[in-house]
Amino acid sequence: MNIVYPEVFWLLIPVALLLLPAALNYRKGYILLLKLAGEWRKVKTTQVYMIKTLIYWMTIILFFVFSILALAGISWTKEAVRDDSTGLDIIFAVDISRSMLAADITADRLSRSGELISSLNSGFSRTRMGLVIFKGDGEVLVPLTDDRYIMETAVRSLSPSLYTVPGSDISRGITKAAGSFPEGSPAKKLIILITDGEALDGNAEDAARECYLQDISLFVVGAGTEEGSLIYNSDGSIVSDSLDQAVVTKLDRSHLSDIVESASGNYYDISDVKTAGMIIEDIKSLQEGSGAEGIRLQDQMNYRLFLFIALTFLVLNLASSRIRWSRWY
């Protein structure tokens, strides 16, 4: 199941707050009804009033709840659609912030990232590839090209010194990569994001969701370990924070999982020796689509079901307001 707009669930909070005026309204009406009905009709009158009030407020609250579910863009089924795409374009979005120099995996995170890109660069000779680097902002280092030598040269030069923008914003890297694909191209689009998941700014989940909406596939490769490592300056000293405490950088797997979920993508661990092979197989599957020529599977938004249920509760609410409840008093 995929949820395109999970932020709309915040609207459930004001809906829940409707329970307060509902309770106050019921109490006020109950007291007034007792005064008008008298003791001899007390039991029957209050029972009918309780049923009437319950139906009214439950239907209006459920109308709002299912309307919000319709807005959330929930999908749990796939549909076959015509696929006119030909070829595949791949953009690597690589985090080059200083934390990527941590040596909690063999060599360091950035060197291992370069090795992974090199292995994929040589594995798809007829696929165009490009390279985006990012820190607090994103920058295209290599536009889409089928020249493997240019890509390999750029990969060997990966370093935090390539880009002097401070900060760490994964969303900028994803957005820059998504904007690097040529408009109107019939090729399928894939972003391979390589990062440790540590971000000081931006909302990477929103950027990943935009990729999903633009039909751009997203593979996320986590670099580092959850145990983490110290970071060293170029002079060998340990990087410290404003309190002069040594900075320990850790793989934020939870954050990366949220990014993957937002884009309905795939996650890989760069420290796993099988990662390169798994990515190659998944890229081949992406190229092949569903296995039927000209056909691919895409998520089907199921908002119609929730919208139908919401409208049903609205009709029930309006109908309950027109019923002459006094006949049962």
GROMACS .gro file of C-alpha atoms in nm:
model
  329
    1MET     CA    1   0.000   0.000   0.000
    2ASN     CA    2   0.126   0.349  -0.085
    3ILE     CA    3   0.010   0.684   0.054
    4VAL     CA    4   0.093   0.982  -0.168
    5TYR     CA    5  -0.012   1.262   0.069
    6PRO     CA    6   0.024   1.138   0.430
    7GLU     CA    7   0.034   1.496   0.559
    8VAL     CA    8  -0.343   1.529   0.507
    9PHE     CA    9  -0.391   1.295   0.804
   10TRP     CA   10  -0.321   1.599   1.024
   11LEU     CA   11  -0.673   1.707   0.926
   12LEU     CA   12  -0.804   1.422   1.141
   13ILE     CA   13  -0.712   1.626   1.450
   14PRO     CA   14  -0.976   1.900   1.396
   15VAL     CA   15  -1.222   1.626   1.298
   16ALA     CA   16  -1.159   1.455   1.633
   17LEU     CA   17  -1.219   1.788   1.805
   18LEU     CA   18  -1.576   1.778   1.670
   19LEU     CA   19  -1.649   1.528   1.948
   20LEU     CA   20  -1.637   1.814   2.200
   21PRO     CA   21  -1.914   2.030   2.047
   22ALA     CA   22  -2.107   1.708   1.981
   23ALA     CA   23  -2.097   1.621   2.352
   24LEU     CA   24  -2.189   1.975   2.459
   25ASN     CA   25  -2.473   1.988   2.207
   26TYR     CA   26  -2.607   1.655   2.329
   27ARG     CA   27  -2.597   1.759   2.694
   28LYS     CA   28  -2.769   2.091   2.626
   29GLY     CA   29  -3.043   1.925   2.421
   30TYR     CA   30  -3.084   1.647   2.677
   31ILE     CA   31  -3.147   1.891   2.962
   32LEU     CA   32  -3.394   2.093   2.754
   33LEU     CA   33  -3.577   1.779   2.643
   34LEU     CA   34  -3.623   1.662   3.003
   35LYS     CA   35  -3.789   1.990   3.089
   36LEU     CA   36  -4.028   1.967   2.794
   37ALA     CA   37  -4.106   1.594   2.803
   38GLY     CA   38  -4.177   1.550   3.171
   39GLU     CA   39  -4.122   1.240   3.382
   40TRP     CA   40  -4.383   1.018   3.215
   41ARG     CA   41  -4.209   1.029   2.873
   42LYS     CA   42  -3.856   1.063   3.004
   43VAL     CA   43  -3.716   0.719   2.914
   44LYS     CA   44  -3.857   0.690   2.562
   45THR     CA   45  -3.782   1.052   2.472
   46THR     CA   46  -3.419   1.040   2.584
   47GLN     CA   47  -3.361   0.711   2.400
   48VAL     CA   48  -3.489   0.854   2.072
   49TYR     CA   49  -3.292   1.175   2.124
   50MET     CA   50  -2.972   0.978   2.190
   51ILE     CA   51  -3.017   0.773   1.870
   52LYS     CA   52  -3.093   1.086   1.666
   53THR     CA   53  -2.788   1.272   1.799
   54LEU     CA   54  -2.559   0.971   1.756
   55ILE     CA   55  -2.665   0.920   1.393
   56TYR     CA   56  -2.624   1.290   1.311
   57TRP     CA   57  -2.276   1.335   1.457
   58MET     CA   58  -2.137   0.995   1.356
   59THR     CA   59  -2.237   1.042   0.992
   60ILE     CA   60  -2.090   1.393   0.972
   61ILE     CA   61  -1.762   1.283   1.138
   62LEU     CA   62  -1.733   0.975   0.915
   63PHE     CA   63  -1.800   1.196   0.612
   64PHE     CA   64  -1.495   1.407   0.701
   65VAL     CA   65  -1.281   1.101   0.785
   66PHE     CA   66  -1.342   0.927   0.452
   67SER     CA   67  -1.303   1.256   0.263
   68ILE     CA   68  -0.956   1.289   0.417
   69LEU     CA   69  -0.875   0.929   0.321
   70ALA     CA   70  -0.976   1.013  -0.037
   71LEU     CA   71  -0.742   1.314  -0.036
   72ALA     CA   72  -0.451   1.105   0.098
   73GLY     CA   73  -0.402   0.929  -0.236
   74ILE     CA   74  -0.404   0.575  -0.097
   75SER     CA   75  -0.332   0.294  -0.342
   76TRP     CA   76  -0.308  -0.080  -0.284
   77THR     CA   77  -0.373  -0.212  -0.634
   78LYS     CA   78  -0.195  -0.176  -0.967
   79GLU     CA   79  -0.334  -0.126  -1.315
   80ALA     CA   80  -0.187  -0.204  -1.656
   81VAL     CA   81  -0.127   0.106  -1.867
   82ARG     CA   82   0.028   0.165  -2.207
   83ASP     CA   83   0.402   0.227  -2.189
   84ASP     CA   84   0.556   0.424  -2.475
   85SER     CA   85   0.892   0.468  -2.302
   86THR     CA   86   1.211   0.353  -2.470
   87GLY     CA   87   1.549   0.320  -2.302
   88LEU     CA   88   1.652   0.423  -1.953
   89ASP     CA   89   1.814   0.736  -1.811
   90ILE     CA   90   1.987   0.713  -1.471
   91ILE     CA   91   2.092   1.003  -1.250
   92PHE     CA   92   2.316   0.932  -0.951
   93ALA     CA   93   2.253   1.178  -0.665
   94VAL     CA   94   2.551   1.155  -0.430
   95ASP     CA   95   2.582   1.312  -0.088
   96ILE     CA   96   2.927   1.474  -0.060
   97SER     CA   97   2.881   1.634   0.282
   98ARG     CA   98   3.168   1.588   0.527
   99SER     CA   99   2.987   1.305   0.708
  100MET     CA  100   3.040   1.092   0.396
  101LEU     CA  101   3.411   1.080   0.481
  102ALA     CA  102   3.335   0.870   0.788
  103ALA     CA  103   3.524   0.540   0.783
  104ASP     CA  104   3.264   0.318   0.951
  105ILE     CA  105   3.268   0.103   0.635
  106THR     CA  106   3.567  -0.012   0.428
  107ALA     CA  107   3.767   0.289   0.300
  108ASP     CA  108   3.499   0.550   0.374
  109ARG     CA  109   3.139   0.619   0.274
  110LEU     CA  110   3.221   0.842  -0.022
  111SER     CA  111   3.489   0.612  -0.163
  112ARG     CA  112   3.253   0.317  -0.137
  113SER     CA  113   2.987   0.523  -0.315
  114GLY     CA  114   3.228   0.588  -0.601
  115GLU     CA  115   3.307   0.218  -0.629
  116LEU     CA  116   2.937   0.135  -0.653
  117ILE     CA  117   2.876   0.395  -0.924
  118SER     CA  118   3.177   0.267  -1.121
  119SER     CA  119   3.046  -0.089  -1.116
  120LEU     CA  120   2.703   0.026  -1.237
  121ASN     CA  121   2.859   0.264  -1.490
  122SER     CA  122   3.029  -0.026  -1.666
  123GLY     CA  123   2.728  -0.256  -1.647
  124PHE     CA  124   2.487  -0.070  -1.878
  125SER     CA  125   2.657   0.035  -2.199
  126ARG     CA  126   2.341   0.156  -2.375
  127THR     CA  127   2.204   0.356  -2.084
  128ARG     CA  128   2.259   0.728  -2.042
  129MET     CA  129   2.386   0.829  -1.699
  130GLY     CA  130   2.440   1.155  -1.515
  131LEU     CA  131   2.580   1.265  -1.180
  132VAL     CA  132   2.441   1.513  -0.927
  133ILE     CA  133   2.627   1.606  -0.609
  134PHE     CA  134   2.469   1.774  -0.309
  135LYS     CA  135   2.532   1.924   0.031
  136GLY     CA  136   2.309   2.214   0.137
  137ASP     CA  137   2.212   2.241  -0.230
  138GLY     CA  138   2.239   2.026  -0.540
  139GLU     CA  139   2.457   2.069  -0.848
  140VAL     CA  140   2.479   1.878  -1.176
  141LEU     CA  141   2.836   1.750  -1.209
  142VAL     CA  142   2.775   1.540  -1.523
  143PRO     CA  143   2.464   1.591  -1.740
  144LEU     CA  144   2.308   1.280  -1.892
  145THR     CA  145   2.561   1.118  -2.123
  146ASP     CA  146   2.651   0.783  -2.274
  147ASP     CA  147   3.023   0.865  -2.240
  148ARG     CA  148   3.144   0.625  -1.972
  149TYR     CA  149   3.489   0.786  -1.951
  150ILE     CA  150   3.343   1.123  -1.847
  151MET     CA  151   3.134   0.953  -1.579
  152GLU     CA  152   3.430   0.755  -1.447
  153THR     CA  153   3.650   1.065  -1.435
  154ALA     CA  154   3.385   1.256  -1.240
  155VAL     CA  155   3.335   0.969  -0.996
  156ARG     CA  156   3.706   0.958  -0.917
  157SER     CA  157   3.699   1.327  -0.826
  158LEU     CA  158   3.417   1.299  -0.569
  159SER     CA  159   3.507   1.500  -0.261
  160PRO     CA  160   3.340   1.743  -0.016
  161SER     CA  161   3.568   2.013  -0.160
  162LEU     CA  162   3.390   1.991  -0.497
  163TYR     CA  163   3.102   2.196  -0.362
  164THR     CA  164   3.139   2.463  -0.096
  165VAL     CA  165   2.771   2.516  -0.009
  166PRO     CA  166   2.731   2.445   0.366
  167GLY     CA  167   2.465   2.223   0.519
  168SER     CA  168   2.309   1.891   0.431
  169ASP     CA  169   1.981   1.883   0.240
  170ILE     CA  170   1.885   1.553   0.076
  171SER     CA  171   1.570   1.706  -0.073
  172ARG     CA  172   1.780   1.947  -0.281
  173GLY     CA  173   1.978   1.656  -0.421
  174ILE     CA  174   1.664   1.464  -0.518
  175THR     CA  175   1.501   1.773  -0.670
  176LYS     CA  176   1.812   1.864  -0.870
  177ALA     CA  177   1.839   1.506  -0.999
  178ALA     CA  178   1.470   1.498  -1.098
  179GLY     CA  179   1.512   1.825  -1.287
  180SER     CA  180   1.813   1.688  -1.478
  181PHE     CA  181   1.605   1.461  -1.700
  182PRO     CA  182   1.523   1.619  -2.039
  183GLU     CA  183   1.159   1.713  -2.086
  184GLY     CA  184   0.965   1.506  -2.336
  185SER     CA  185   1.215   1.220  -2.334
  186PRO     CA  186   1.053   0.879  -2.397
  187ALA     CA  187   1.310   0.708  -2.173
  188LYS     CA  188   1.224   0.572  -1.831
  189LYS     CA  189   1.379   0.771  -1.548
  190LEU     CA  190   1.567   0.644  -1.244
  191ILE     CA  191   1.741   0.829  -0.961
  192ILE     CA  192   1.993   0.637  -0.751
  193LEU     CA  193   2.035   0.833  -0.428
  194ILE     CA  194   2.348   0.756  -0.222
  195THR     CA  195   2.359   0.913   0.124
  196ASP     CA  196   2.396   0.842   0.494
  197GLY     CA  197   2.051   0.990   0.557
  198GLU     CA  198   2.169   1.273   0.781
  199ALA     CA  199   1.995   1.596   0.683
  200LEU     CA  200   1.991   1.934   0.854
  201ASP     CA  201   1.743   2.100   0.619
  202GLY     CA  202   1.463   2.029   0.373
  203ASN     CA  203   1.198   1.760   0.346
  204ALA     CA  204   1.334   1.466   0.151
  205GLU     CA  205   1.006   1.275   0.180
  206ASP     CA  206   0.822   1.548  -0.012
  207ALA     CA  207   1.091   1.550  -0.282
  208ALA     CA  208   1.069   1.171  -0.309
  209ARG     CA  209   0.691   1.191  -0.336
  210GLU     CA  210   0.727   1.435  -0.626
  211CYS     CA  211   0.945   1.178  -0.802
  212TYR     CA  212   0.670   0.923  -0.758
  213LEU     CA  213   0.411   1.162  -0.903
  214GLN     CA  214   0.640   1.237  -1.200
  215ASP     CA  215   0.687   0.864  -1.266
  216ILE     CA  216   1.055   0.877  -1.171
  217SER     CA  217   1.180   0.561  -1.000
  218LEU     CA  218   1.396   0.608  -0.691
  219PHE     CA  219   1.657   0.368  -0.555
  220VAL     CA  220   1.806   0.469  -0.219
  221VAL     CA  221   2.146   0.340  -0.109
  222GLY     CA  222   2.233   0.386   0.258
  223ALA     CA  223   2.602   0.459   0.323
  224GLY     CA  224   2.742   0.394   0.670
  225THR     CA  225   2.648   0.205   0.983
  226GLU     CA  226   2.402   0.276   1.261
  227GLU     CA  227   2.689   0.251   1.512
  228GLY     CA  228   2.850   0.545   1.334
  229SER     CA  229   3.197   0.694   1.330
  230LEU     CA  230   3.392   1.008   1.410
  231ILE     CA  231   3.462   1.261   1.134
  232TYR     CA  232   3.812   1.392   1.075
  233ASN     CA  233   3.925   1.722   0.928
  234SER     CA  234   4.184   1.737   0.651
  235ASP     CA  235   4.455   1.802   0.915
  236GLY     CA  236   4.361   1.486   1.103
  237SER     CA  237   4.177   1.657   1.389
  238ILE     CA  238   3.834   1.536   1.499
  239VAL     CA  239   3.532   1.741   1.393
  240SER     CA  240   3.354   1.880   1.700
  241ASP     CA  241   3.029   2.067   1.761
  242SER     CA  242   2.967   2.407   1.922
  243LEU     CA  243   3.009   2.250   2.267
  244ASP     CA  244   3.348   2.110   2.166
  245GLN     CA  245   3.207   1.756   2.169
  246ALA     CA  246   3.327   1.508   1.906
  247VAL     CA  247   3.069   1.464   1.629
  248VAL     CA  248   2.960   1.106   1.563
  249THR     CA  249   2.785   1.054   1.231
  250LYS     CA  250   2.547   0.759   1.195
  251LEU     CA  251   2.346   0.603   0.916
  252ASP     CA  252   1.987   0.726   0.956
  253ARG     CA  253   1.816   0.415   0.823
  254SER     CA  254   1.476   0.524   0.953
  255HIS     CA  255   1.489   0.848   0.754
  256LEU     CA  256   1.596   0.665   0.440
  257SER     CA  257   1.313   0.415   0.485
  258ASP     CA  258   1.065   0.705   0.497
  259ILE     CA  259   1.213   0.843   0.173
  260VAL     CA  260   1.181   0.503   0.006
  261GLU     CA  261   0.822   0.466   0.124
  262SER     CA  262   0.729   0.812  -0.008
  263ALA     CA  263   0.857   0.722  -0.355
  264SER     CA  264   0.748   0.357  -0.347
  265GLY     CA  265   1.114   0.283  -0.424
  266ASN     CA  266   1.385   0.035  -0.328
  267TYR     CA  267   1.641   0.044  -0.047
  268TYR     CA  268   1.993  -0.102  -0.046
  269ASP     CA  269   2.280  -0.112   0.202
  270ILE     CA  270   2.612  -0.009   0.048
  271SER     CA  271   2.806  -0.227   0.293
  272ASP     CA  272   2.633  -0.539   0.156
  273VAL     CA  273   2.857  -0.705  -0.105
  274LYS     CA  274   2.544  -0.810  -0.296
  275THR     CA  275   2.415  -0.454  -0.336
  276ALA     CA  276   2.565  -0.387  -0.681
  277GLY     CA  277   2.424  -0.713  -0.815
  278MET     CA  278   2.080  -0.646  -0.666
  279ILE     CA  279   2.068  -0.297  -0.816
  280ILE     CA  280   2.170  -0.431  -1.157
  281GLU     CA  281   1.893  -0.691  -1.145
  282ASP     CA  282   1.637  -0.431  -1.036
  283ILE     CA  283   1.745  -0.196  -1.316
  284LYS     CA  284   1.700  -0.478  -1.566
  285SER     CA  285   1.353  -0.545  -1.424
  286LEU     CA  286   1.274  -0.175  -1.458
  287GLN     CA  287   1.381  -0.185  -1.822
  288GLU     CA  288   1.169  -0.490  -1.889
  289GLY     CA  289   0.862  -0.342  -1.716
  290SER     CA  290   0.588  -0.594  -1.661
  291GLY     CA  291   0.724  -0.831  -1.924
  292ALA     CA  292   0.458  -0.741  -2.183
  293GLU     CA  293   0.566  -0.514  -2.468
  294GLY     CA  294   0.415  -0.167  -2.441
  295ILE     CA  295   0.252  -0.241  -2.105
  296ARG     CA  296   0.359  -0.149  -1.753
  297LEU     CA  297   0.201  -0.163  -1.409
  298GLN     CA  298   0.141   0.151  -1.206
  299ASP     CA  299  -0.027   0.220  -0.874
  300GLN     CA  300  -0.400   0.279  -0.902
  301MET     CA  301  -0.538   0.553  -0.679
  302ASN     CA  302  -0.834   0.418  -0.481
  303TYR     CA  303  -0.981   0.755  -0.385
  304ARG     CA  304  -1.314   0.676  -0.555
  305LEU     CA  305  -1.399   0.413  -0.294
  306PHE     CA  306  -1.336   0.652  -0.004
  307LEU     CA  307  -1.518   0.933  -0.183
  308PHE     CA  308  -1.822   0.710  -0.241
  309ILE     CA  309  -1.831   0.610   0.127
  310ALA     CA  310  -1.792   0.975   0.233
  311LEU     CA  311  -2.083   1.085   0.011
  312THR     CA  312  -2.294   0.797   0.145
  313PHE     CA  313  -2.245   0.922   0.501
  314LEU     CA  314  -2.327   1.277   0.388
  315VAL     CA  315  -2.654   1.158   0.234
  316LEU     CA  316  -2.736   0.968   0.555
  317ASN     CA  317  -2.665   1.282   0.756
  318LEU     CA  318  -2.896   1.494   0.541
  319ALA     CA  319  -3.163   1.223   0.552
  320SER     CA  320  -3.146   1.201   0.932
  321SER     CA  321  -3.209   1.575   0.952
  322ARG     CA  322  -3.533   1.536   0.756
  323ILE     CA  323  -3.676   1.251   0.961
  324ARG     CA  324  -3.965   1.348   1.189
  325TRP     CA  325  -3.824   1.205   1.509
  326SER     CA  326  -4.116   1.340   1.711
  327ARG     CA  327  -4.338   1.053   1.595
  328TRP     CA  328  -4.134   0.818   1.819
  329TYR     CA  329  -4.152   1.043   2.127
   0.00000   0.00000   0.00000
